[in-house]
Coordinates of C-alpha atoms and ligand atoms in Angstrom, one line a residue:
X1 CA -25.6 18.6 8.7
X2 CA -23.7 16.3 10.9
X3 CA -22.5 16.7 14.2
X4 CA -19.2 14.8 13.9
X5 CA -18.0 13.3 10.7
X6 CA -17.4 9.9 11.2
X7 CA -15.6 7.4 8.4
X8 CA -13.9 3.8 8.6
X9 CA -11.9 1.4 7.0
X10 CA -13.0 -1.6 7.2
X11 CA -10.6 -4.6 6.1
X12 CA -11.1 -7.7 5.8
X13 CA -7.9 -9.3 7.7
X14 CA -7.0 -12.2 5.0
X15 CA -3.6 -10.6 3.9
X16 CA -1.5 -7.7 3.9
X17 CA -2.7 -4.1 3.0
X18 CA -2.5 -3.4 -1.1
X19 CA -2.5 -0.4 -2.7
X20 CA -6.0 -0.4 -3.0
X21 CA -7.0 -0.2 0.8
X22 CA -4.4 1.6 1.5
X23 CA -5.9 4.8 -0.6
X24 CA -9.2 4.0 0.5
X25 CA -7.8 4.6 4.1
X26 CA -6.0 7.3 2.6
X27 CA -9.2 8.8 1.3
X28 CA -10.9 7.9 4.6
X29 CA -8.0 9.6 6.8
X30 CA -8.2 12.6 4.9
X31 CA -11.9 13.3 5.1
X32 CA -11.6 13.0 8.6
X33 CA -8.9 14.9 9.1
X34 CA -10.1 17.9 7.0
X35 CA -13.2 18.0 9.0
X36 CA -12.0 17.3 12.7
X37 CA -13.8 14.3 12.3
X38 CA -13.0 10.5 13.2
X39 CA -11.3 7.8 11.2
X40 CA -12.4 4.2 12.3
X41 CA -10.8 1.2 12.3
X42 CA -13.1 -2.1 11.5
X43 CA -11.6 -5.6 11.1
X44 CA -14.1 -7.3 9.2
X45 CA -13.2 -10.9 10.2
X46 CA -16.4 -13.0 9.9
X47 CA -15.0 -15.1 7.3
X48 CA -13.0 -17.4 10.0
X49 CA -11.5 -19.6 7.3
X50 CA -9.5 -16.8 5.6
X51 CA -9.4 -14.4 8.5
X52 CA -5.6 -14.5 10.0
X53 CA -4.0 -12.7 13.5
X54 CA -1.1 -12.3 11.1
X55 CA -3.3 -10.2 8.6
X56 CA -4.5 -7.8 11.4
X57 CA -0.9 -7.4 12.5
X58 CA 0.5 -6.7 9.3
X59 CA -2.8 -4.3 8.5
X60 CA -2.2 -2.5 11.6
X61 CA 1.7 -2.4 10.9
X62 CA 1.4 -0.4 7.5
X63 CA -1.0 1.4 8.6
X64 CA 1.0 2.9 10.7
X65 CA 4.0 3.0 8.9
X66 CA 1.7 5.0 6.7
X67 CA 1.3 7.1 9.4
X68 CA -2.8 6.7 9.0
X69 CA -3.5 7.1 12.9
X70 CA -7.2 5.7 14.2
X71 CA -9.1 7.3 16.3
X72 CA -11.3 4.4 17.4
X73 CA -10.0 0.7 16.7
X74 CA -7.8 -2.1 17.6
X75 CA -5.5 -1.3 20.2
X76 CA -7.2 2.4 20.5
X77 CA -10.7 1.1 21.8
X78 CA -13.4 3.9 21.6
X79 CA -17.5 3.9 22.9
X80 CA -18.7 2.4 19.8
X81 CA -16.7 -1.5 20.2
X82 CA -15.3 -3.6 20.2
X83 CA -13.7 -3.1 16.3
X84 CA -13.7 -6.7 15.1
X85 CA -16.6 -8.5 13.5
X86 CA -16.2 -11.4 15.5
X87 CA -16.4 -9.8 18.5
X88 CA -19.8 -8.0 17.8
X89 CA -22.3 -11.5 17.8
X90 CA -24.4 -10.2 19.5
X91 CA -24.9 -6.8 17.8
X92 CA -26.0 -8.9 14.6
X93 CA -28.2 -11.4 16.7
X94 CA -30.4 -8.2 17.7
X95 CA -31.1 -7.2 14.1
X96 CA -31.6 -10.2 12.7
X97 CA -34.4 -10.5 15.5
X98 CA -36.1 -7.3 14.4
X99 CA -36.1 -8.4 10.9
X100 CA -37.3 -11.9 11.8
X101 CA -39.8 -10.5 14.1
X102 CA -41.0 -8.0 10.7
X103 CA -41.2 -10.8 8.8
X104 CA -38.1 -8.8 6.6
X105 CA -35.6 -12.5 6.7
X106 CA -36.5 -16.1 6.7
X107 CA -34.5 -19.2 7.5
X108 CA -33.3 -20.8 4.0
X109 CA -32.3 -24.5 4.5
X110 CA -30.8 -25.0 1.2
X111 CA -27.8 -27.2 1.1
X112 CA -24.7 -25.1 -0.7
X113 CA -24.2 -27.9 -3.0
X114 CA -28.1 -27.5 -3.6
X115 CA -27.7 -23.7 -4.7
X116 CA -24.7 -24.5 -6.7
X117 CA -26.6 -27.0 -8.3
X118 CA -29.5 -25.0 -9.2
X119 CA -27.2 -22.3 -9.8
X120 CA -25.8 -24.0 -12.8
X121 CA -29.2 -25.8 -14.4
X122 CA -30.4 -21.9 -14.5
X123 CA -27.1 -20.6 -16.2
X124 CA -27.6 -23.8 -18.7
X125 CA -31.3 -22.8 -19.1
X126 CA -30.6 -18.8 -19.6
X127 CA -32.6 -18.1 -16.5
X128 CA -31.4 -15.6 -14.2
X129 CA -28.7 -17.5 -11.5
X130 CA -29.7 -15.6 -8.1
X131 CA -31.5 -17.5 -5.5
X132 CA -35.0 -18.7 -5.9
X133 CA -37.1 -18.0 -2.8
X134 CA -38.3 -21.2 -2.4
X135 CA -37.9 -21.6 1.3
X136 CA -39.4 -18.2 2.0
X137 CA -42.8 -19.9 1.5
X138 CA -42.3 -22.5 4.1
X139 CA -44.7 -22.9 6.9
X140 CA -43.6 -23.1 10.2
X141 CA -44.5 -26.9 10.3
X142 CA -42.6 -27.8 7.4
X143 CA -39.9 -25.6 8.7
X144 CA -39.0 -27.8 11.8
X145 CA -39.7 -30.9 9.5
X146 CA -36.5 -29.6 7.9
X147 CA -34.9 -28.9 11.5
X148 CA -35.6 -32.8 12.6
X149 CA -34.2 -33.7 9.2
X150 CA -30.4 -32.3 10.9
X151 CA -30.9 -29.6 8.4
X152 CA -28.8 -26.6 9.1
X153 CA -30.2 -22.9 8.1
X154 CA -28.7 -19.4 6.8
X155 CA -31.3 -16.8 7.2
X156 CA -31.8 -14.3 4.2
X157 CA -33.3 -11.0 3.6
X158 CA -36.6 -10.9 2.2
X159 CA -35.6 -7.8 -0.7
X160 CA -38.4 -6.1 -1.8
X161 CA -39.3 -7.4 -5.5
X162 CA -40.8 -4.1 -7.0
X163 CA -39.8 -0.5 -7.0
X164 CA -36.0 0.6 -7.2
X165 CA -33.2 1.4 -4.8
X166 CA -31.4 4.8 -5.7
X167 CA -28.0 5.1 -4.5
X168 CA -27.1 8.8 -3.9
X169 CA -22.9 8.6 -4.5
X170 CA -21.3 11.9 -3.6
X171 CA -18.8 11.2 -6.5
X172 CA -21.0 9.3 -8.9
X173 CA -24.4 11.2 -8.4
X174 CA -27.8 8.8 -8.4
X175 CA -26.7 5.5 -9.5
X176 CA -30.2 3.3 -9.8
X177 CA -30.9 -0.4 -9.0
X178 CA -34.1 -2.4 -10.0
X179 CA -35.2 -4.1 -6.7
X180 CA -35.8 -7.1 -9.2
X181 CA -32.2 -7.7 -10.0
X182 CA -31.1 -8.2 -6.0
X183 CA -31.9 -11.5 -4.9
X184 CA -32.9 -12.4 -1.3
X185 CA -29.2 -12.2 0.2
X186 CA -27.8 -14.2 2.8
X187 CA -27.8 -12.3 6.2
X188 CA -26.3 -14.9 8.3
X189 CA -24.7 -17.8 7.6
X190 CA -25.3 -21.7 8.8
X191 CA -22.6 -21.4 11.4
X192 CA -24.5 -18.6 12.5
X193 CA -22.2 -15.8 11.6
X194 CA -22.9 -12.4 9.6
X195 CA -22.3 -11.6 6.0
X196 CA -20.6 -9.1 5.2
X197 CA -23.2 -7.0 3.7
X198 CA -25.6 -7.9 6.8
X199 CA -22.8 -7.0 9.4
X200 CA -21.0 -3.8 7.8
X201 CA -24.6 -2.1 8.0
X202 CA -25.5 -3.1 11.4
X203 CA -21.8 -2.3 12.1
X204 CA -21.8 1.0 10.4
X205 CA -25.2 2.2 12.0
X206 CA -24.0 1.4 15.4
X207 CA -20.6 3.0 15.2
X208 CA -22.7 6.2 13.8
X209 CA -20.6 6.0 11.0
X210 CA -21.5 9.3 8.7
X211 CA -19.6 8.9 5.4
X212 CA -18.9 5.2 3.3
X213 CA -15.8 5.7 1.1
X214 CA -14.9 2.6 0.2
X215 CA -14.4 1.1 -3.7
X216 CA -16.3 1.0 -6.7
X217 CA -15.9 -3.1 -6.5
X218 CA -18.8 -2.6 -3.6
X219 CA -21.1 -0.2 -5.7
X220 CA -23.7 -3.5 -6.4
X221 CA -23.5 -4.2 -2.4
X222 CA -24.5 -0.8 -1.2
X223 CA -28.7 -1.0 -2.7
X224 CA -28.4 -4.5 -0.8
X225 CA -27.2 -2.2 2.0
X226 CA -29.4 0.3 1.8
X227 CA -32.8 -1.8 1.5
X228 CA -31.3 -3.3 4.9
X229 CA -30.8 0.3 6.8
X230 CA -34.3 1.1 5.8
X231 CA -35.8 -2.5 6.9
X232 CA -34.4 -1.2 10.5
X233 CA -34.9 2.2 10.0
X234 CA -31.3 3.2 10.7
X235 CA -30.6 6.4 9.5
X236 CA -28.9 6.4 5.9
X237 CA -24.7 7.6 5.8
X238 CA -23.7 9.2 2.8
X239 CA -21.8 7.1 0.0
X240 CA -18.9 7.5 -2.2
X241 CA -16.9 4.9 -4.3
X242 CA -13.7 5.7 -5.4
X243 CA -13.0 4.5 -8.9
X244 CA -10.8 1.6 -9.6
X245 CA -7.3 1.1 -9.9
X246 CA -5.9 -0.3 -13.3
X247 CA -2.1 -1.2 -14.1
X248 CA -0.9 0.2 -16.8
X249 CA -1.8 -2.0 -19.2
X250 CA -5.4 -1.0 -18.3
X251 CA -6.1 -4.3 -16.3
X252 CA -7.1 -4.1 -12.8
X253 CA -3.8 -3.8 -10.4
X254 CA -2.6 -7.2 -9.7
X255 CA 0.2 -8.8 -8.7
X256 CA 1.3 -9.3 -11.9
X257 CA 1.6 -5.6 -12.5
X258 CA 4.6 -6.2 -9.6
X259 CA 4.6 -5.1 -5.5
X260 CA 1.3 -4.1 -4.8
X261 CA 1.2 -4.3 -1.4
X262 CA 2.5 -1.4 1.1
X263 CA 4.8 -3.9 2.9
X264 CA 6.9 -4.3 0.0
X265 CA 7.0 -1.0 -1.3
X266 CA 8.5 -0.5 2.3
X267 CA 11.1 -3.0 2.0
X268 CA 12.1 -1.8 -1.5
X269 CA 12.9 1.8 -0.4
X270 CA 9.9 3.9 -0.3
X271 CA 9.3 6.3 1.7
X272 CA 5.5 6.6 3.7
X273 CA 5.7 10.2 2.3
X274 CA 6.1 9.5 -1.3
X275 CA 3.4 6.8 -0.9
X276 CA 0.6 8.6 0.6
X277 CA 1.1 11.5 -1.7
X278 CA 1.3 9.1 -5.0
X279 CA -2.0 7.4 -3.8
X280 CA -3.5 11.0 -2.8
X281 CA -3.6 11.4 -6.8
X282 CA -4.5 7.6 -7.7
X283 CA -8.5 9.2 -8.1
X284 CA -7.7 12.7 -6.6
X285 CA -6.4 16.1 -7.8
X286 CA -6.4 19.4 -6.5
X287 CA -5.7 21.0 -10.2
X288 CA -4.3 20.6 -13.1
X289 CA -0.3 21.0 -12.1
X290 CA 0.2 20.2 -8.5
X291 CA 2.1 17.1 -7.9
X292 CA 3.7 17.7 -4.6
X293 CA 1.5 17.7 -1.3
X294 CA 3.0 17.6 1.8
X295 CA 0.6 15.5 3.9
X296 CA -0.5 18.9 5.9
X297 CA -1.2 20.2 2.4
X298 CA -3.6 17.2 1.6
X299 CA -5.9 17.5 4.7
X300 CA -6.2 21.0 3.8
X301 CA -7.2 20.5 0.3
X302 CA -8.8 17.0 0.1
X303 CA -12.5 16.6 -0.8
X304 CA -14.7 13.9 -2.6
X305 CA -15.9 16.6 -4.9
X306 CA -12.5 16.6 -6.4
X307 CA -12.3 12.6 -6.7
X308 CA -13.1 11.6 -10.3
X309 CA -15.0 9.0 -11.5
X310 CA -12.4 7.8 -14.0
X311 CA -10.4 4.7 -13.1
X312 CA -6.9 5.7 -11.9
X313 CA -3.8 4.1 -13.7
X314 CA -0.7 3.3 -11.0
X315 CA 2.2 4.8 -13.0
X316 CA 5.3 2.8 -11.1
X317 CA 7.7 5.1 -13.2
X318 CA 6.4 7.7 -11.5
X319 CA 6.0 6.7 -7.9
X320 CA 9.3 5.9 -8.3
X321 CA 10.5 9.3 -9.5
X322 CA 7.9 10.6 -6.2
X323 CA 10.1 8.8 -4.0
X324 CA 13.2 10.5 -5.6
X325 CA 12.4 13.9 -4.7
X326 CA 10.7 12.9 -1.0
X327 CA 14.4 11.5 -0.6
X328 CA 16.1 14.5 -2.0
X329 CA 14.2 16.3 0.6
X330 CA 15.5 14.9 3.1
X331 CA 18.4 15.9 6.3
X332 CA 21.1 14.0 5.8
X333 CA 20.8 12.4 9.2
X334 CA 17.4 11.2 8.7
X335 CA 18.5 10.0 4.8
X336 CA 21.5 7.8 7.5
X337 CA 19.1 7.1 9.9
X338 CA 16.7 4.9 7.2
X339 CA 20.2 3.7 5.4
X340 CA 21.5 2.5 8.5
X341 CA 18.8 -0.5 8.6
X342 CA 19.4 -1.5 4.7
X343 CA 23.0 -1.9 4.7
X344 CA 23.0 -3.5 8.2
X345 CA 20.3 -6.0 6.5
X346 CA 22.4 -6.6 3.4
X347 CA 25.5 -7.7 6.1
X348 CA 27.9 -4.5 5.5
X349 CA 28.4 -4.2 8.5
X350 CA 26.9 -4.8 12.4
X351 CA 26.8 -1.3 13.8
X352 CA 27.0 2.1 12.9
X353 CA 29.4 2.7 14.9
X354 CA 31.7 -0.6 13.1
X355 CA 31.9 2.1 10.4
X356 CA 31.6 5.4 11.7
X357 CA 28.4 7.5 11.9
X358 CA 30.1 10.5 10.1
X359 CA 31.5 8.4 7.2
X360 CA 28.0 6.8 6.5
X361 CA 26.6 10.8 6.4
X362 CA 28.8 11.4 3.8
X363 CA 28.2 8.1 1.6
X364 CA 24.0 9.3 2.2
X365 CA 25.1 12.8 0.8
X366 CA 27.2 11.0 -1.8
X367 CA 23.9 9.0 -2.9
X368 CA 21.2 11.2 -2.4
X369 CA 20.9 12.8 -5.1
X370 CA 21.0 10.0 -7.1
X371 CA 18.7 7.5 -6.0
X372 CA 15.3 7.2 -6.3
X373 CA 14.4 4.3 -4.0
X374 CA 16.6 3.9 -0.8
X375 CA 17.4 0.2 -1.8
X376 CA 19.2 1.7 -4.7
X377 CA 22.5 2.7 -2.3
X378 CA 23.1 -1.1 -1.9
X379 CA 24.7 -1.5 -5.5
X380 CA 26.2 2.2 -5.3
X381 CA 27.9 1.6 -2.5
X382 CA 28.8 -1.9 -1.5
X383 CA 32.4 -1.2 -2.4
X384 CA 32.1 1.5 0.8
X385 CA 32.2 -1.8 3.1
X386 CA 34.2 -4.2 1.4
X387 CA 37.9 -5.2 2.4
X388 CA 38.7 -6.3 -1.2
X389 CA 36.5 -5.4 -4.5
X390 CA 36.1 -7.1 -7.4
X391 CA 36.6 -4.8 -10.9
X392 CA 33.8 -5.9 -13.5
X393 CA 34.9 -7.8 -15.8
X394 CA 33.4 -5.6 -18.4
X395 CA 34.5 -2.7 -16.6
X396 CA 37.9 -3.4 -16.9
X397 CA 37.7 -4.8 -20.2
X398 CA 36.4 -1.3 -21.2
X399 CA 38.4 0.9 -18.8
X400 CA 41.7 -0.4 -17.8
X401 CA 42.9 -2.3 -21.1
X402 CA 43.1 1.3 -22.5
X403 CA 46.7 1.9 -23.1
X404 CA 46.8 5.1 -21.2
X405 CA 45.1 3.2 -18.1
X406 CA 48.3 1.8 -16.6
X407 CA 50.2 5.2 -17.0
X408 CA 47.6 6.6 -15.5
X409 CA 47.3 4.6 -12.4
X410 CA 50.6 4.4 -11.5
X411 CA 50.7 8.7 -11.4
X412 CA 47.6 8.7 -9.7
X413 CA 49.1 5.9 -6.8
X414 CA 52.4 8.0 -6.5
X415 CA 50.2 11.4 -6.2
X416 CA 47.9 10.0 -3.5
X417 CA 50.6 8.5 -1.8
X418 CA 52.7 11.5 -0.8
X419 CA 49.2 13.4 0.0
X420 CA 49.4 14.7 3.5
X421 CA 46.2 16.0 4.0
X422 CA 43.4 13.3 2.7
X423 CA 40.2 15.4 1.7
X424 CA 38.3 16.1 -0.8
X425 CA 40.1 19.3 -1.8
X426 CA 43.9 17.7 -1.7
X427 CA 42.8 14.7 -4.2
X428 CA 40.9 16.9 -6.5
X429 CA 44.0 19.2 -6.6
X430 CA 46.2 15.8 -6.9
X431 CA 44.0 14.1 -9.7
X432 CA 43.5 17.2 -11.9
X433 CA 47.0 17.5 -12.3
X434 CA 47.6 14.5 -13.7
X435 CA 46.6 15.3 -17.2
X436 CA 49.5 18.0 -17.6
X437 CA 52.1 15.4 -18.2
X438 CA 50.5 13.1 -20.5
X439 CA 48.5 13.9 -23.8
X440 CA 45.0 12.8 -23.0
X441 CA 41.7 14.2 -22.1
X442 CA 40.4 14.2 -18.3
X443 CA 37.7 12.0 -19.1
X444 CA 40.1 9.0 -19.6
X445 CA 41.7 9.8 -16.6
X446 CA 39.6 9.8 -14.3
X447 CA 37.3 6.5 -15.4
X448 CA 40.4 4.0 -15.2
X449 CA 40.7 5.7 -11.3
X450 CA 36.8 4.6 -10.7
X451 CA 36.9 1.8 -11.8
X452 CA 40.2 1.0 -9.9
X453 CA 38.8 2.3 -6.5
X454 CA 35.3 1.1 -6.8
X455 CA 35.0 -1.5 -9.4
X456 CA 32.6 0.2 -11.4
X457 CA 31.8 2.5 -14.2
X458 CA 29.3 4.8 -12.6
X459 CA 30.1 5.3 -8.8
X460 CA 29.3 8.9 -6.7
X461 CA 31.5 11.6 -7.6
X462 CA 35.1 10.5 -7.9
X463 CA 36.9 12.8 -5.5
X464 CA 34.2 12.6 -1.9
X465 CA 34.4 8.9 -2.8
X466 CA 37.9 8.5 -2.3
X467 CA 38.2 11.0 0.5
X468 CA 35.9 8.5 2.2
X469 CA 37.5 5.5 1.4
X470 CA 40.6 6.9 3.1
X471 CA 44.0 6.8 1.8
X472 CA 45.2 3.6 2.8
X473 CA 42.3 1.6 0.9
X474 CA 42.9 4.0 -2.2
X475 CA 45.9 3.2 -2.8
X476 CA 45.5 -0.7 -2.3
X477 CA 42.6 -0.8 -4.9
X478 CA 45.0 1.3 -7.2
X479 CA 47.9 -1.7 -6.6
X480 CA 45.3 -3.8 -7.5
X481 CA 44.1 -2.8 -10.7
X482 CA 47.5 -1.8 -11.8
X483 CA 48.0 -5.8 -11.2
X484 CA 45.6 -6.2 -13.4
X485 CA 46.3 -3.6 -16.5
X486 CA 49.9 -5.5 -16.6
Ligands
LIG501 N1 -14.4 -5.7 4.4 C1 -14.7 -5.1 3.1 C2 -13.5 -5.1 2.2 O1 -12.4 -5.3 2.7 C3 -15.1 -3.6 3.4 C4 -15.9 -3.0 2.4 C5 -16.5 -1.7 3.0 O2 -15.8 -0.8 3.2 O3 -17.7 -1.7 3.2 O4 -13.6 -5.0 1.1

């Protein structure tokens, strides 16, 4: 039916990229992938007051941390540009000519405190809030009468009043609007630039855009939308809203329901990976069981058919437990590579070279099967970097006041010390055989060691970390917590 597929995403640049427009890029991405289509990048950035540089930069930035590539957009270019609203004047100038010209939009010289006014008297009075008319009736003479007066004009659409504007939704089937509910909308504004309804349509029509995925929140825009295409006689794209996105208290996602934005799932320890496949589901699923899609496996397999209807809940717990297995799958040198950055941040050290590159592979195999967001590795293994440690107070408290602590610590210190050979293998053999002289059980011989060499109860495996930590640090930590046992 079409001849190239053809989708965007069209942000409005006033902050950084949720969760939200991230999966209805996502959504876009994929459609357009799976069809060999293109995937569009819009900057919708007429509202100048809220509109920031920084927002398109940090847009553009998770996007492609994300790994969502455009095919026509900022930085890309393409034939159908330039990609930000405020760049395409003159694109909205021409259609609000023709509909001038047809008599379809009129110039409305209402004041906004005017309208707010109104707006309220017909909220007190139970009449219906939306705008009037009133200055749709004006004759051209009265018209400049306002103009001399210094009034400023928006221009709105003249809707059609009878009749009803069907909106055929790919996910939702025929969703129907009475043309009496939809007021006479403002196309352009008194500073002379677009709305957003006014300028997505003329936007959409001219970059032949084929498919609007966007979200539910813009269902009661698209019969404003789609009374406009036909006033210009564009040719009509095919819709689909994509349910909403509730935390899990049922209440739309919001900051209060913690990061919601992509940059600081990034800076917590997510992977893109885990991300795009968690939001693949938030409103998507390919059957009942399948949890796991590699990102090949979701172009493959993604269609609107399968997007439901339902709102979507964002389960952190399980993102989170997402993340764990995209890190489990990872090679250890990539797992290094993205740890380097976080301990370097957190002041562990400078380089990777300060500590060694093959050292920090083994702490990232030490870790990885235990973390579930890379942050995570800072608590497990700060005591990696530090000259000196400090023991919990409640881990000592716990583990070294036992009586059998002290013994134990001083034959693990003489054991270590006469070790040749430091690795894993030699200070397994040399801890396991501590139990043989003394009556207690292995558990309580190896905790008081833990807590001795890295200050904590729950550490990575006992013997890798020590190999790691080398002898000579070993067996200062274990002077030092014998110290403190007596
Ligand atoms: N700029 C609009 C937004 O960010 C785009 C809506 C649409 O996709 O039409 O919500």
């Amino acid at each position: 039916m079409f001849k190239e597929i053809r989708v965007r995403f069209a942000p409005s640049p006033t902050g950084v990229l949720h969760i939200g427009g991230a999966r209805t890029a996502l959504y876009n991405w994929l459609f357009a992938r799976h069809h060999g289509g293109k995937f569009i990048l819009r900057m919708e950035d007429t509202d100048r007051n809220r509109s920031t540089e920084e927002a398109i930069g940090a847009i553009v930035s998770s996007l492609k941390w994300l790994g969502l590539d455009w095919d026509e957009g900022p930085e890309v270019g393409g034939a159908y540009g330039p990609y930000r609203q405020t760049e395409r004047l003159s694109f909205y100038k021409e259609a609000l000519k023709k509909l001038l010209e047809a008599k379809m939009a009129y110039r409305c010289y209402c004041s906004p405190e005017e309208l707010e006014e109104r707006r309220k008297a017909a909220l007190r009075d139970g009449r219906s809030p939306g705008y009037d008319g009133r200055c749709k009736k004006f004759t051209e003479k009265e018209q400049k009468d306002y103009e001399k007066e210094g009034r400023k004009y928006a221009i709105r659409f003249a809707c059609p009043k009878e009749g009803e504007t069907v909106v055929s939704d790919i996910i939702r089937g025929d969703v129907v609007f009475q043309n009496s509910v939809l007021e006479d909308f403002i196309l352009t504004r008194a500073n002379g630039l677009p709305t957003y309804n006014f300028a997505a349509v003329v936007d959409d029509a001219t970059m032949k855009i084929t498919h609007i995925i966007r979200g539910i929140d813009h269902l009661s825009n698209t019969p404003k939308q789609i009374l406009l295409y036909e006033a210009l006689s564009l040719p009509l794209p095919v819709f689909a809203h994509l349910p909403m996105i509730l935390g899990s208290d049922g209440k739309p996602l919001s900051k209060r329901h913690g990061a919601t934005s992509v940059e600081e799932y990034k800076k917590n320890g997510y992977l893109s990976e885990a991300i795009l496949n968690y939001l693949a589901l938030l409103g998507w699923s390919y059957d009942e069981k399948t949890t796991m899609f590699s990102i090949e496996d979701l172009i493959e397999k993604f269609s609107l058919e399968k997007v439901s209807k339902n709102s979507a809940i964002f389960d952190n717990a399980k993102l989170q437990w997402m993340n764990g297995c995209y890190i489990r799958k990872l090679s250890v040198d990539k797992l290094t590579d993205l740890l380097i950055p976080i301990w370097v941040d957190a002041g562990f050290f400078a380089k990777s070279s300060d500590f060694g590159i093959e050292r920090l592979k083994m702490i990232a195999t030490l870790v990885q099967e235990r973390i579930k967001c890379l942050t995570e590795v800072l608590e497990l293994t700060d005591f990696f970097f530090k000259e000196e440690i400090e023991v919990a107070p409640k881990a000592a408290d716990k583990v070294l006041k036992n009586p059998e602590a002290l013994k134990v610590l001083e034959i693990a210190y003489e054991k270590l010390k006469t070790l040749g050979k430091f690795d894993v293998e030699s200070v397994e053999a040399a801890l396991r055989s501590i139990p043989a002289g003394l009556d207690i059980k292995p558990k309580f011989v190896f905790q008081p060691i833990r807590v001795a060499v890295t200050g904590k109860t729950v550490s990575p495996p006992l013997f890798e970390t020590i190999e790691v930590l080398g002898k000579e640090r070993t067996l200062t930590r274990l002077t030092a917590a014998i110290g403190i046992v007596k």
